[in-house]
CSV table of C-alpha atoms in Angstrom, one decimal:
chain,number,residue,atom,x,y,z
A,1,MET,CA,5.2,3.8,-0.7
A,2,SER,CA,7.2,5.5,-3.5
A,3,THR,CA,5.3,7.9,-5.7
A,4,TYR,CA,6.4,9.3,-9.1
A,5,ASN,CA,4.0,12.1,-10.0
A,6,PHE,CA,4.5,12.4,-13.7
A,7,GLY,CA,0.9,11.6,-14.8
A,8,ILE,CA,-0.3,8.3,-16.3
A,9,ILE,CA,0.8,7.3,-19.8
A,10,ALA,CA,0.7,4.0,-21.6
A,11,ARG,CA,3.4,1.7,-20.6
A,12,ARG,CA,4.9,1.2,-24.1
A,13,GLU,CA,4.9,4.9,-24.7
A,14,PHE,CA,6.8,5.3,-21.5
A,15,LEU,CA,9.4,2.7,-22.4
A,16,ARG,CA,9.9,4.3,-25.8
A,17,SER,CA,10.4,7.7,-24.2
A,18,LEU,CA,13.2,6.2,-22.1
A,19,GLY,CA,15.0,4.6,-25.0
A,20,LEU,CA,17.1,1.5,-24.9
A,21,GLY,CA,20.9,1.3,-24.5
A,22,THR,CA,23.7,-0.5,-22.9
A,23,ALA,CA,25.3,2.3,-20.9
A,24,ALA,CA,27.7,0.9,-18.3
A,25,LEU,CA,26.6,0.8,-14.7
A,26,ALA,CA,29.1,2.2,-12.3
A,27,VAL,CA,28.0,1.7,-8.7
A,28,PRO,CA,30.4,2.3,-5.9
A,29,GLY,CA,30.6,-0.9,-3.8
A,30,CYS,CA,32.5,-2.8,-1.2
A,31,LEU,CA,35.4,-4.1,-3.2
A,32,SER,CA,37.5,-6.9,-1.7
A,33,GLY,CA,41.3,-6.5,-1.6
A,34,ALA,CA,42.2,-8.5,-4.7
A,35,ALA,CA,40.0,-6.9,-7.0
A,36,GLN,CA,40.8,-6.0,-10.5
A,37,LYS,CA,38.3,-8.6,-11.6
A,38,SER,CA,35.6,-7.2,-9.3
A,39,GLU,CA,36.3,-3.7,-10.5
A,40,ARG,CA,35.8,-4.8,-14.1
A,41,ALA,CA,32.6,-6.5,-13.0
A,42,ASN,CA,31.4,-3.3,-11.3
A,43,SER,CA,31.8,-1.4,-14.5
A,44,LYS,CA,29.3,-3.6,-16.3
A,45,LEU,CA,25.5,-3.9,-16.0
A,46,PRO,CA,24.8,-6.7,-13.4
A,47,ASN,CA,22.9,-9.8,-14.2
A,48,VAL,CA,20.0,-10.7,-12.0
A,49,VAL,CA,18.7,-14.2,-11.2
A,50,ILE,CA,15.6,-14.7,-9.0
A,51,ILE,CA,14.8,-18.2,-7.9
A,52,PHE,CA,11.3,-18.4,-6.6
A,53,THR,CA,9.8,-21.6,-5.1
A,54,ASP,CA,6.2,-22.4,-4.4
A,55,ASP,CA,4.8,-23.1,-0.9
A,56,GLN,CA,8.2,-23.6,0.7
A,57,GLY,CA,8.2,-23.3,4.5
A,58,TYR,CA,10.5,-21.0,6.4
A,59,GLN,CA,12.4,-23.9,8.0
A,60,ASP,CA,12.8,-25.9,4.8
A,61,VAL,CA,16.4,-24.9,4.1
A,62,GLY,CA,19.4,-26.3,6.1
A,63,CYS,CA,20.7,-22.8,7.1
A,64,PHE,CA,17.2,-21.9,8.3
A,65,GLY,CA,17.1,-24.8,10.6
A,66,SER,CA,15.7,-27.8,8.8
A,67,PRO,CA,16.8,-30.9,10.8
A,68,LEU,CA,16.0,-33.4,8.0
A,69,ILE,CA,16.5,-31.7,4.6
A,70,LYS,CA,20.0,-31.3,3.2
A,71,THR,CA,20.5,-28.2,1.1
A,72,PRO,CA,24.3,-27.8,0.6
A,73,ASN,CA,24.0,-25.4,-2.3
A,74,LEU,CA,21.6,-23.0,-0.6
A,75,ASP,CA,23.7,-23.2,2.6
A,76,ARG,CA,26.8,-22.4,0.5
A,77,MET,CA,25.0,-19.5,-1.1
A,78,ALA,CA,24.2,-18.2,2.4
A,79,CYS,CA,27.8,-18.5,3.5
A,80,GLU,CA,28.9,-16.5,0.4
A,81,GLY,CA,26.1,-13.9,0.7
A,82,VAL,CA,23.4,-12.6,3.1
A,83,LYS,CA,20.6,-14.5,4.8
A,84,PHE,CA,17.4,-12.4,5.3
A,85,THR,CA,15.6,-13.7,8.3
A,86,ASP,CA,12.7,-11.3,8.1
A,87,MET,CA,11.7,-11.3,4.4
A,88,HIS,CA,8.0,-11.2,3.6
A,89,VAL,CA,5.7,-11.6,0.7
A,90,ALA,CA,2.8,-9.2,0.1
A,91,GLN,CA,0.1,-11.9,0.2
A,92,ALA,CA,0.3,-15.6,1.2
A,93,VAL,CA,-1.2,-16.9,-2.1
A,94,CYS,CA,0.4,-17.8,-5.4
A,95,GLY,CA,-0.8,-15.2,-8.0
A,96,ALA,CA,-1.0,-12.2,-5.7
A,97,SER,CA,2.5,-12.9,-4.3
A,98,ARG,CA,4.0,-13.2,-7.8
A,99,ALA,CA,2.3,-10.0,-9.0
A,100,ALA,CA,3.8,-8.1,-6.0
A,101,LEU,CA,7.3,-9.5,-6.7
A,102,LEU,CA,7.3,-8.6,-10.4
A,103,THR,CA,5.6,-5.2,-10.1
A,104,GLY,CA,6.8,-3.8,-6.8
A,105,CYS,CA,3.2,-3.2,-5.7
A,106,TYR,CA,0.7,-4.5,-3.2
A,107,PRO,CA,-1.7,-6.7,-5.2
A,108,ASN,CA,-4.6,-4.6,-3.9
A,109,ARG,CA,-3.1,-1.6,-5.8
A,110,ASN,CA,-3.0,-3.4,-9.2
A,111,GLY,CA,-5.9,-5.7,-8.8
A,112,LEU,CA,-4.1,-9.1,-9.0
A,113,LEU,CA,-5.6,-11.0,-6.1
A,114,GLY,CA,-5.8,-14.7,-5.2
A,115,ALA,CA,-4.7,-17.4,-7.7
A,116,PRO,CA,-6.1,-17.0,-11.2
A,117,MET,CA,-7.8,-20.1,-12.4
A,118,PRO,CA,-7.4,-21.8,-15.8
A,119,ASN,CA,-9.1,-19.7,-18.6
A,120,SER,CA,-9.5,-16.8,-16.1
A,121,ARG,CA,-10.5,-13.6,-17.7
A,122,HIS,CA,-8.3,-11.5,-15.4
A,123,GLY,CA,-4.6,-11.1,-15.4
A,124,ILE,CA,-1.7,-8.7,-15.3
A,125,HIS,CA,-2.6,-5.3,-16.7
A,126,GLU,CA,-0.6,-4.2,-19.8
A,127,ASP,CA,0.2,-0.8,-18.1
A,128,GLU,CA,2.0,-2.5,-15.2
A,129,MET,CA,5.8,-2.6,-15.4
A,130,THR,CA,7.4,-5.9,-14.5
A,131,ILE,CA,11.0,-6.3,-13.6
A,132,ALA,CA,11.6,-7.7,-17.1
A,133,GLU,CA,10.2,-4.6,-18.7
A,134,LEU,CA,12.2,-2.4,-16.2
A,135,VAL,CA,15.6,-3.9,-17.3
A,136,LYS,CA,14.5,-3.8,-21.0
A,137,GLN,CA,15.4,-0.1,-20.8
A,138,LYS,CA,19.0,-1.3,-20.9
A,139,ASP,CA,18.4,-4.0,-23.5
A,140,TYR,CA,18.6,-7.0,-21.1
A,141,ALA,CA,17.9,-10.5,-22.3
A,142,THR,CA,15.0,-11.8,-20.2
A,143,ALA,CA,13.5,-15.2,-19.5
A,144,ILE,CA,11.1,-17.0,-17.2
A,145,PHE,CA,11.3,-20.8,-16.7
A,146,GLY,CA,8.5,-22.1,-14.5
A,147,LYS,CA,5.3,-21.0,-13.0
A,148,TRP,CA,3.7,-17.7,-14.2
A,149,HIS,CA,0.3,-17.4,-12.6
A,150,LEU,CA,-0.6,-13.9,-13.7
A,151,GLY,CA,-3.2,-15.0,-16.2
A,152,ASP,CA,-3.2,-17.6,-18.9
A,153,ASN,CA,-4.9,-15.7,-21.7
A,154,PRO,CA,-2.2,-14.9,-24.3
A,155,ARG,CA,-2.4,-11.2,-23.6
A,156,PHE,CA,-1.4,-11.9,-20.0
A,157,LEU,CA,1.5,-14.3,-20.8
A,158,PRO,CA,5.2,-13.4,-20.1
A,159,LEU,CA,6.2,-12.6,-23.7
A,160,GLN,CA,3.7,-9.7,-23.6
A,161,HIS,CA,5.2,-8.4,-20.4
A,162,GLY,CA,8.9,-8.0,-21.1
A,163,PHE,CA,10.2,-11.5,-21.3
A,164,ASP,CA,12.0,-12.8,-24.3
A,165,GLU,CA,11.6,-16.5,-23.4
A,166,TYR,CA,9.0,-18.5,-21.5
A,167,PHE,CA,8.8,-22.2,-20.8
A,168,GLY,CA,6.6,-23.5,-18.0
A,169,LEU,CA,3.1,-23.9,-16.6
A,170,PRO,CA,0.8,-20.9,-16.7
A,171,TYR,CA,-0.7,-21.6,-13.2
A,172,SER,CA,-0.4,-24.0,-10.3
A,173,ASN,CA,0.5,-27.6,-11.1
A,174,ASP,CA,-2.6,-29.0,-9.2
A,175,MET,CA,-5.0,-27.2,-11.6
A,176,TRP,CA,-5.3,-30.3,-13.7
A,177,PRO,CA,-7.7,-33.3,-14.2
A,178,GLN,CA,-5.9,-35.4,-11.6
A,179,HIS,CA,-6.9,-33.0,-8.8
A,180,PRO,CA,-8.5,-34.9,-6.0
A,181,LYS,CA,-11.5,-32.6,-6.1
A,182,ASN,CA,-11.7,-32.3,-9.9
A,183,ALA,CA,-15.4,-33.3,-9.8
A,184,LYS,CA,-16.0,-30.0,-8.2
A,185,TRP,CA,-13.4,-27.9,-10.2
A,186,GLY,CA,-13.5,-29.5,-13.6
A,187,PHE,CA,-9.9,-28.5,-14.5
A,188,PRO,CA,-8.9,-28.8,-18.1
A,189,PRO,CA,-5.7,-30.5,-19.2
A,190,LEU,CA,-2.6,-28.7,-17.8
A,191,PRO,CA,-0.7,-26.9,-20.6
A,192,LEU,CA,3.1,-26.8,-20.8
A,193,ILE,CA,3.8,-23.5,-22.6
A,194,GLU,CA,6.7,-22.4,-24.7
A,195,GLY,CA,6.5,-18.8,-25.8
A,196,ASN,CA,2.8,-18.3,-26.4
A,197,LYS,CA,2.0,-21.9,-27.5
A,198,ALA,CA,0.9,-25.0,-25.5
A,199,ILE,CA,3.4,-27.6,-26.6
A,200,ALA,CA,2.1,-30.4,-24.4
A,201,HIS,CA,-0.7,-31.2,-21.9
A,202,ASN,CA,-0.5,-32.9,-18.6
A,203,PRO,CA,3.4,-33.1,-18.8
A,204,ASP,CA,5.5,-35.4,-16.7
A,205,GLN,CA,5.8,-33.3,-13.6
A,206,SER,CA,8.7,-35.3,-12.3
A,207,GLN,CA,10.8,-33.6,-15.0
A,208,LEU,CA,9.7,-30.0,-14.4
A,209,THR,CA,12.5,-29.0,-12.0
A,210,THR,CA,15.1,-30.6,-14.3
A,211,TRP,CA,13.6,-29.0,-17.4
A,212,TYR,CA,13.6,-25.5,-15.8
A,213,THR,CA,17.2,-26.0,-14.7
A,214,GLU,CA,18.4,-27.0,-18.1
A,215,ARG,CA,16.7,-24.1,-19.7
A,216,ALA,CA,18.2,-21.7,-17.1
A,217,VAL,CA,21.7,-23.0,-17.6
A,218,LYS,CA,21.4,-22.8,-21.4
A,219,PHE,CA,20.1,-19.2,-21.1
A,220,ILE,CA,23.1,-18.2,-19.0
A,221,ASP,CA,25.5,-19.9,-21.4
A,222,LYS,CA,23.9,-18.1,-24.4
A,223,ASN,CA,23.9,-14.6,-22.7
A,224,LYS,CA,27.3,-14.7,-21.0
A,225,GLU,CA,28.4,-11.6,-23.0
A,226,HIS,CA,25.0,-9.8,-22.6
A,227,PRO,CA,23.3,-8.6,-19.4
A,228,PHE,CA,20.3,-10.7,-18.4
A,229,PHE,CA,17.4,-11.1,-16.0
A,230,LEU,CA,16.6,-14.8,-15.3
A,231,TYR,CA,13.4,-15.7,-13.3
A,232,VAL,CA,13.3,-19.4,-12.3
A,233,ALA,CA,9.9,-19.9,-10.8
A,234,HIS,CA,9.7,-23.6,-9.7
A,235,ASN,CA,6.3,-25.3,-9.4
A,236,MET,CA,7.7,-27.3,-6.5
A,237,PRO,CA,7.1,-27.9,-3.7
A,238,HIS,CA,3.5,-27.1,-4.4
A,239,VAL,CA,1.3,-30.2,-4.3
A,240,PRO,CA,1.1,-32.6,-6.1
A,241,LEU,CA,4.7,-33.3,-5.3
A,242,PHE,CA,6.9,-34.8,-8.0
A,243,VAL,CA,10.6,-35.5,-8.1
A,244,SER,CA,13.0,-37.0,-10.7
A,245,ASP,CA,14.7,-40.3,-10.1
A,246,LYS,CA,17.9,-38.4,-9.3
A,247,PHE,CA,16.5,-37.5,-5.8
A,248,LYS,CA,13.7,-40.0,-5.2
A,249,GLY,CA,14.1,-41.5,-1.8
A,250,LYS,CA,17.1,-39.4,-0.9
A,251,SER,CA,15.7,-37.4,2.0
A,252,LYS,CA,14.9,-38.3,5.6
A,253,ARG,CA,11.9,-36.0,5.2
A,254,GLY,CA,10.2,-38.2,2.6
A,255,LEU,CA,9.0,-37.0,-0.8
A,256,TYR,CA,8.7,-33.4,0.3
A,257,GLY,CA,12.4,-33.5,1.3
A,258,ASP,CA,13.4,-35.1,-1.9
A,259,VAL,CA,11.7,-32.2,-3.8
A,260,ILE,CA,13.6,-29.6,-1.8
A,261,MET,CA,16.9,-31.5,-2.4
A,262,GLU,CA,16.2,-31.4,-6.1
A,263,ILE,CA,15.5,-27.6,-6.0
A,264,ASP,CA,18.8,-27.2,-4.1
A,265,TRP,CA,20.5,-29.2,-6.9
A,266,SER,CA,19.0,-26.8,-9.3
A,267,VAL,CA,20.4,-23.8,-7.4
A,268,GLY,CA,23.8,-25.5,-7.6
A,269,GLN,CA,23.6,-26.0,-11.4
A,270,ILE,CA,22.7,-22.3,-11.8
A,271,LEU,CA,25.6,-21.1,-9.6
A,272,ALA,CA,28.0,-23.4,-11.4
A,273,ALA,CA,26.9,-22.0,-14.8
A,274,LEU,CA,27.6,-18.5,-13.6
A,275,LYS,CA,31.0,-19.5,-12.3
A,276,ARG,CA,31.9,-21.4,-15.5
A,277,ASN,CA,31.0,-18.4,-17.6
A,278,GLY,CA,33.0,-16.0,-15.4
A,279,LEU,CA,29.8,-14.2,-14.3
A,280,ASP,CA,30.0,-14.8,-10.5
A,281,GLU,CA,31.1,-11.4,-9.6
A,282,ASN,CA,28.7,-9.6,-11.9
A,283,THR,CA,25.5,-11.5,-10.9
A,284,LEU,CA,23.0,-10.9,-8.1
A,285,VAL,CA,21.2,-14.2,-7.2
A,286,ILE,CA,18.1,-14.1,-5.0
A,287,PHE,CA,16.4,-17.2,-3.6
A,288,THR,CA,13.0,-17.1,-1.8
A,289,SER,CA,9.5,-18.5,-1.9
A,290,ASP,CA,6.0,-17.2,-2.8
A,291,ASN,CA,4.3,-18.1,0.5
A,292,GLY,CA,4.5,-20.5,3.4
A,293,PRO,CA,3.6,-24.2,3.5
A,294,TRP,CA,0.3,-25.7,2.8
A,295,LEU,CA,-0.1,-27.2,6.2
A,296,ASN,CA,-3.3,-29.3,5.7
A,297,TYR,CA,-1.3,-31.5,3.3
A,298,GLY,CA,0.8,-32.8,6.3
A,299,ASP,CA,3.7,-34.8,5.1
A,300,HIS,CA,3.4,-33.3,1.6
A,301,GLY,CA,3.6,-29.8,3.0
A,302,GLY,CA,6.5,-27.9,4.4
A,303,CYS,CA,7.4,-26.6,7.9
A,304,ALA,CA,7.3,-22.9,9.0
A,305,LEU,CA,8.6,-23.4,12.5
A,306,PRO,CA,9.2,-21.4,14.7
A,307,LEU,CA,6.5,-19.3,13.0
A,308,ARG,CA,2.7,-19.5,13.4
A,309,GLU,CA,0.4,-21.0,10.8
A,310,GLY,CA,1.1,-21.3,7.0
A,311,LYS,CA,0.0,-20.5,3.5
A,312,GLY,CA,-3.3,-18.7,3.2
A,313,THR,CA,-2.8,-16.7,6.4
A,314,MET,CA,-1.0,-13.5,7.2
A,315,TRP,CA,0.5,-14.9,10.4
A,316,GLU,CA,4.3,-15.1,10.1
A,317,GLY,CA,4.3,-18.7,8.8
A,318,GLY,CA,2.2,-17.7,5.9
A,319,GLN,CA,4.2,-14.7,4.6
A,320,ARG,CA,7.7,-14.7,6.1
A,321,GLU,CA,10.0,-16.6,3.8
A,322,PRO,CA,13.5,-18.0,3.7
A,323,CYS,CA,15.6,-15.6,1.6
A,324,ILE,CA,19.2,-15.7,0.5
A,325,MET,CA,21.0,-13.2,-1.7
A,326,ARG,CA,24.5,-13.6,-3.2
A,327,TRP,CA,26.8,-11.3,-5.2
A,328,PRO,CA,30.5,-11.9,-4.6
A,329,GLY,CA,32.4,-8.7,-4.0
A,330,ARG,CA,29.2,-6.7,-3.6
A,331,ILE,CA,27.2,-8.5,-0.9
A,332,PRO,CA,29.4,-9.3,2.2
A,333,ALA,CA,29.8,-13.0,2.6
A,334,GLY,CA,28.3,-14.8,5.6
A,335,THR,CA,26.1,-11.9,6.8
A,336,VAL,CA,22.6,-12.0,8.2
A,337,CYS,CA,20.0,-9.2,7.8
A,338,GLU,CA,17.4,-9.1,10.5
A,339,GLU,CA,15.6,-6.0,9.3
A,340,PRO,CA,12.1,-6.5,7.8
A,341,ALA,CA,11.8,-6.3,4.0
A,342,MET,CA,9.3,-7.5,1.4
A,343,THR,CA,9.5,-8.9,-2.1
A,344,ILE,CA,7.9,-5.6,-3.4
A,345,ASP,CA,11.3,-4.1,-2.6
A,346,LEU,CA,13.2,-6.1,-5.3
A,347,LEU,CA,12.0,-4.1,-8.3
A,348,PRO,CA,13.1,-0.6,-7.0
A,349,THR,CA,16.4,-2.2,-5.8
A,350,ILE,CA,17.0,-3.7,-9.2
A,351,ALA,CA,16.2,-0.3,-10.8
A,352,ARG,CA,19.0,1.2,-8.7
A,353,LEU,CA,21.5,-1.4,-9.6
A,354,THR,CA,20.7,-1.3,-13.3
A,355,LYS,CA,20.3,2.5,-13.4
A,356,THR,CA,16.8,2.1,-14.9
A,357,LYS,CA,13.8,4.4,-14.4
A,358,LEU,CA,10.9,3.3,-12.2
A,359,PRO,CA,7.4,3.4,-13.6
A,360,ARG,CA,5.6,6.7,-13.5
A,361,HIS,CA,2.7,5.2,-11.5
A,362,THR,CA,2.8,4.6,-7.7
A,363,ILE,CA,4.7,1.6,-6.5
A,364,ASP,CA,4.9,0.4,-2.9
A,365,GLY,CA,8.4,-1.2,-2.8
A,366,LYS,CA,11.5,0.6,-1.7
A,367,ASP,CA,15.2,0.3,-2.4
A,368,ILE,CA,16.8,-2.1,0.1
A,369,TRP,CA,20.3,-2.2,-1.4
A,370,PRO,CA,21.8,-0.8,1.9
A,371,LEU,CA,20.4,-3.8,3.7
A,372,MET,CA,21.7,-6.2,1.1
A,373,ALA,CA,25.2,-4.6,1.0
A,374,GLY,CA,25.4,-4.7,4.8
A,375,GLU,CA,25.9,-0.9,5.2
A,376,ALA,CA,26.4,0.2,8.7
A,377,GLY,CA,23.2,1.3,10.4
A,378,ALA,CA,21.0,0.3,7.5
A,379,LYS,CA,17.3,0.0,8.5
A,380,CYS,CA,14.1,-1.1,6.9
A,381,PRO,CA,13.1,1.8,4.6
A,382,HIS,CA,9.4,1.3,5.3
A,383,GLU,CA,7.5,3.1,8.1
A,384,ALA,CA,5.2,0.0,8.0
A,385,LEU,CA,4.5,-3.1,5.9
A,386,TYR,CA,0.8,-3.7,5.2
A,387,LEU,CA,-0.3,-7.4,5.2
A,388,TYR,CA,-3.4,-7.8,3.2
A,389,TYR,CA,-5.2,-11.0,2.3
A,390,GLY,CA,-7.6,-10.6,-0.5
A,391,THR,CA,-9.1,-7.2,0.0
A,392,GLU,CA,-8.8,-7.2,3.8
A,393,LEU,CA,-6.0,-5.7,5.8
A,394,HIS,CA,-5.1,-8.5,8.2
A,395,ALA,CA,-2.0,-6.9,9.9
A,396,VAL,CA,0.5,-4.0,10.0
A,397,ARG,CA,4.2,-4.5,10.7
A,398,SER,CA,6.3,-1.6,11.9
A,399,GLY,CA,9.7,-2.3,13.4
A,400,LYS,CA,9.5,-5.1,15.9
A,401,TRP,CA,5.7,-4.7,16.3
A,402,LYS,CA,3.0,-6.5,14.4
A,403,LEU,CA,-0.7,-5.6,15.0
A,404,HIS,CA,-3.3,-8.0,13.7
A,405,PHE,CA,-6.6,-6.4,12.7
A,406,PRO,CA,-9.7,-8.5,13.6
A,407,HIS,CA,-10.1,-11.2,10.9
A,408,LYS,CA,-11.0,-14.9,10.4
A,409,TYR,CA,-8.2,-17.3,9.4
A,410,ARG,CA,-7.8,-21.0,8.7
A,411,THR,CA,-5.8,-23.2,11.0
A,412,MET,CA,-4.9,-26.8,11.6
A,413,ALA,CA,-5.3,-26.0,15.3
A,414,GLY,CA,-2.3,-28.2,16.2
A,415,ARG,CA,-3.3,-31.2,14.0
A,416,ARG,CA,-0.8,-32.8,11.7
A,417,GLY,CA,-2.5,-32.6,8.4
A,418,GLY,CA,-3.0,-35.3,5.7
A,419,THR,CA,-0.7,-38.0,4.4
A,420,GLU,CA,0.4,-39.1,0.9
A,421,GLY,CA,-1.0,-36.0,-0.8
A,422,LYS,CA,-4.5,-36.1,0.7
A,423,PRO,CA,-5.4,-33.0,2.6
A,424,GLU,CA,-7.2,-32.7,5.9
A,425,LYS,CA,-9.8,-30.0,6.5
A,426,TYR,CA,-8.8,-26.7,8.1
A,427,SER,CA,-10.6,-25.3,11.1
A,428,SER,CA,-11.8,-21.7,11.1
A,429,ALA,CA,-10.6,-19.3,13.8
A,430,HIS,CA,-10.8,-15.6,14.6
A,431,THR,CA,-8.4,-13.1,16.0
A,432,ASP,CA,-9.4,-9.8,17.6
A,433,TRP,CA,-7.0,-6.9,17.8
A,434,ALA,CA,-3.7,-8.5,18.8
A,435,LEU,CA,-0.2,-7.0,19.2
A,436,TYR,CA,3.0,-9.0,19.1
A,437,ASP,CA,6.6,-8.1,19.8
A,438,LEU,CA,8.4,-10.2,17.1
A,439,GLU,CA,11.8,-9.7,18.6
A,440,ARG,CA,10.8,-11.6,21.7
A,441,ASP,CA,7.9,-13.6,20.3
A,442,VAL,CA,8.4,-14.5,16.6
A,443,GLY,CA,5.8,-17.3,17.0
A,444,GLU,CA,3.0,-14.7,17.8
A,445,LEU,CA,2.0,-16.5,20.9
A,446,TYR,CA,1.6,-13.6,23.5
A,447,ASP,CA,-0.7,-10.7,22.7
A,448,VAL,CA,0.7,-7.6,24.4
A,449,ALA,CA,-1.9,-5.1,23.2
A,450,LYS,CA,-3.1,-4.2,26.7
A,451,GLU,CA,0.4,-3.4,27.7
A,452,HIS,CA,1.1,-1.1,24.7
A,453,PRO,CA,-2.1,0.8,23.8
A,454,ASP,CA,-0.1,3.6,22.2
A,455,ILE,CA,1.6,1.2,19.8
A,456,VAL,CA,-1.8,-0.3,19.0
A,457,GLU,CA,-3.3,3.1,18.2
A,458,ARG,CA,-0.4,4.1,16.1
A,459,LEU,CA,-0.5,0.9,14.0
A,460,LYS,CA,-4.3,1.2,13.7
A,461,LYS,CA,-3.9,4.7,12.2
A,462,LEU,CA,-1.2,3.5,9.8
A,463,GLY,CA,-3.4,0.6,8.7
A,464,ASN,CA,-6.5,2.7,8.1
A,465,LYS,CA,-4.4,5.3,6.2
A,466,SER,CA,-3.1,2.5,3.9
A,467,ILE,CA,-6.7,1.2,3.3
A,468,GLU,CA,-7.9,4.7,2.3
A,469,GLU,CA,-4.8,5.5,0.2
A,470,ILE,CA,-5.1,2.3,-1.9
A,471,LYS,CA,-8.9,2.9,-2.3
A,472,ARG,CA,-8.1,6.3,-3.8
A,473,ASN,CA,-5.2,5.2,-5.9
A,474,ARG,CA,-5.7,1.6,-7.0
A,475,ARG,CA,-5.3,1.0,-10.6
A,476,GLN,CA,-7.7,-0.7,-13.0
A,477,GLN,CA,-7.6,-4.4,-13.7
A,478,ILE,CA,-8.7,-5.6,-17.1
A,479,ASP,CA,-10.0,-8.9,-18.3
A,480,SER,CA,-9.3,-10.7,-21.5
A,481,HIS,CA,-12.6,-9.6,-23.1
A,482,ARG,CA,-11.9,-5.9,-22.5
A,483,ARG,CA,-14.4,-5.7,-19.6
A,484,PHE,CA,-12.9,-3.7,-16.8
A,485,LEU,CA,-13.1,-5.0,-13.3
A,486,THR,CA,-13.0,-1.6,-11.7
A,487,ASP,CA,-14.8,1.7,-12.5
A,488,ARG,CA,-11.8,3.6,-13.8
A,489,PRO,CA,-11.0,3.7,-17.5
A,490,CYS,CA,-7.9,2.1,-18.9
A,491,ARG,CA,-5.6,3.8,-21.3
A,492,ASP,CA,-4.7,1.1,-23.8
A,493,SER,CA,-1.1,0.5,-24.9
A,494,ALA,CA,0.1,-0.1,-28.4
A,495,ARG,CA,0.2,-3.9,-28.1
A,496,PRO,CA,1.0,-6.3,-30.9
A,497,ALA,CA,-1.8,-8.6,-32.0
A,498,HIS,CA,-1.7,-12.1,-30.6
A,499,ASN,CA,-2.2,-14.6,-33.4
A,500,THR,CA,-1.4,-17.6,-31.2
A,501,ARG,CA,-3.9,-18.7,-28.7
A,502,LEU,CA,-3.9,-21.7,-26.3
A,503,THR,CA,-6.1,-24.6,-27.4
A,504,LEU,CA,-7.9,-25.6,-24.2
A,505,PRO,CA,-11.3,-27.3,-23.9
A,506,PRO,CA,-14.2,-25.2,-22.7
A,507,PHE,CA,-14.0,-24.2,-19.1
A,508,PRO,CA,-16.6,-22.3,-17.0
A,509,HIS,CA,-15.6,-18.7,-16.3
A,510,ARG,CA,-13.9,-18.1,-12.9
A,511,THR,CA,-11.7,-15.2,-11.9
A,512,PHE,CA,-9.5,-16.3,-9.0
A,513,ALA,CA,-9.5,-18.5,-6.0
A,514,PHE,CA,-8.1,-18.4,-2.5
A,515,PRO,CA,-6.8,-22.0,-1.8
């Protein structure tokens, strides 16, 4: 946890106090021999691209072991950069994971849990600082193309949280009238949003990956002379699966494999745009996913092997993700990082690289640039990573050790799952205190708690300390009708009025769901 004890002020007041500018960033780095071009790149503010997929399994990339899915562009990206084999998300569910990525905080700290439903009254608080707002201190151009899922009320949408451009779906692509259980959920038409306006409903989902890619390439072309932050948050491979004709029937893994191949194509288009514009050596590109595969969908879900379980659990298959980072001349090519890290670490790392100031409130992420840069002896900067699901602490990770706290979890219990987009039911299971040595047992098969009572006791204490600290210091979470969801008052920011509202049919109030 990183704490900045300057008191609490409104976010926009804080950003004004920092001022905007385009001061050059000079970060000493590992320059390759030839490198006048690299030296020039290092004197400029770096561009940042985050590519974030939805429900992709740990194994669902060629360089992570997929036997059936071809991902030449991601494999090349790994050969030209670093592959993180122990990267985690803060919670194994859509909205909470995205909140953690963009704010550098455990979702329990800022109140963004679960997966916000259509017309949900809760969403990202205006006093949180996103990565987009962080880099706005240096006048970056910012855009998100894809899935948002931090609230669909206009006050929660990306343009109100640091992004200049937004095109995509405000929540998961299955939250629409064609959902197989829509008689229960009653989802409204699915809006495709540009800026703050719904420009279509129930769009052709087979074109989403292509549309997001085209927008991303256009954004890079437009901002080649200006520093930018680009967030490409694909809806795929979340069910229902859709793929364009370009990749239909191309994979030996069926439709799911086709979808991953199209995402890989998208990565290739983005890398090509960077190269064409001479931005390769001044751009950090990060690829990862929001959580593990939705296993009860069977052939329409991914594969987390050799990890245990999947999405919706805090076993490794639910929250350990494939992750690749590339920055020619700054990140050593063809390297592998086996140290634990978490997506909450990206915001403070980007702050270091862009020389921007972190928010004055507490965040949980830490700077992992030494791991990314392959510095000799670099270690995970966290004493422990805390693996919450909803409001419960399910596990604590420290070094090679992972202690599960007693909790219920869902499982397919060895069953294959559904076919052709129709899910099977999960079984319910329970774990007691259980300790795993992930260096020897990444599949979490052999509980060694009895052999290491001292480790169990240490991780218990760390977990209980985290629970109490977050209870004391969690921040308020506000709904769209100004009713606060915690008992602490909010200091309102000077926020412009929103004259454009989404036109959606009436929908019963729900806050969030855990799929």
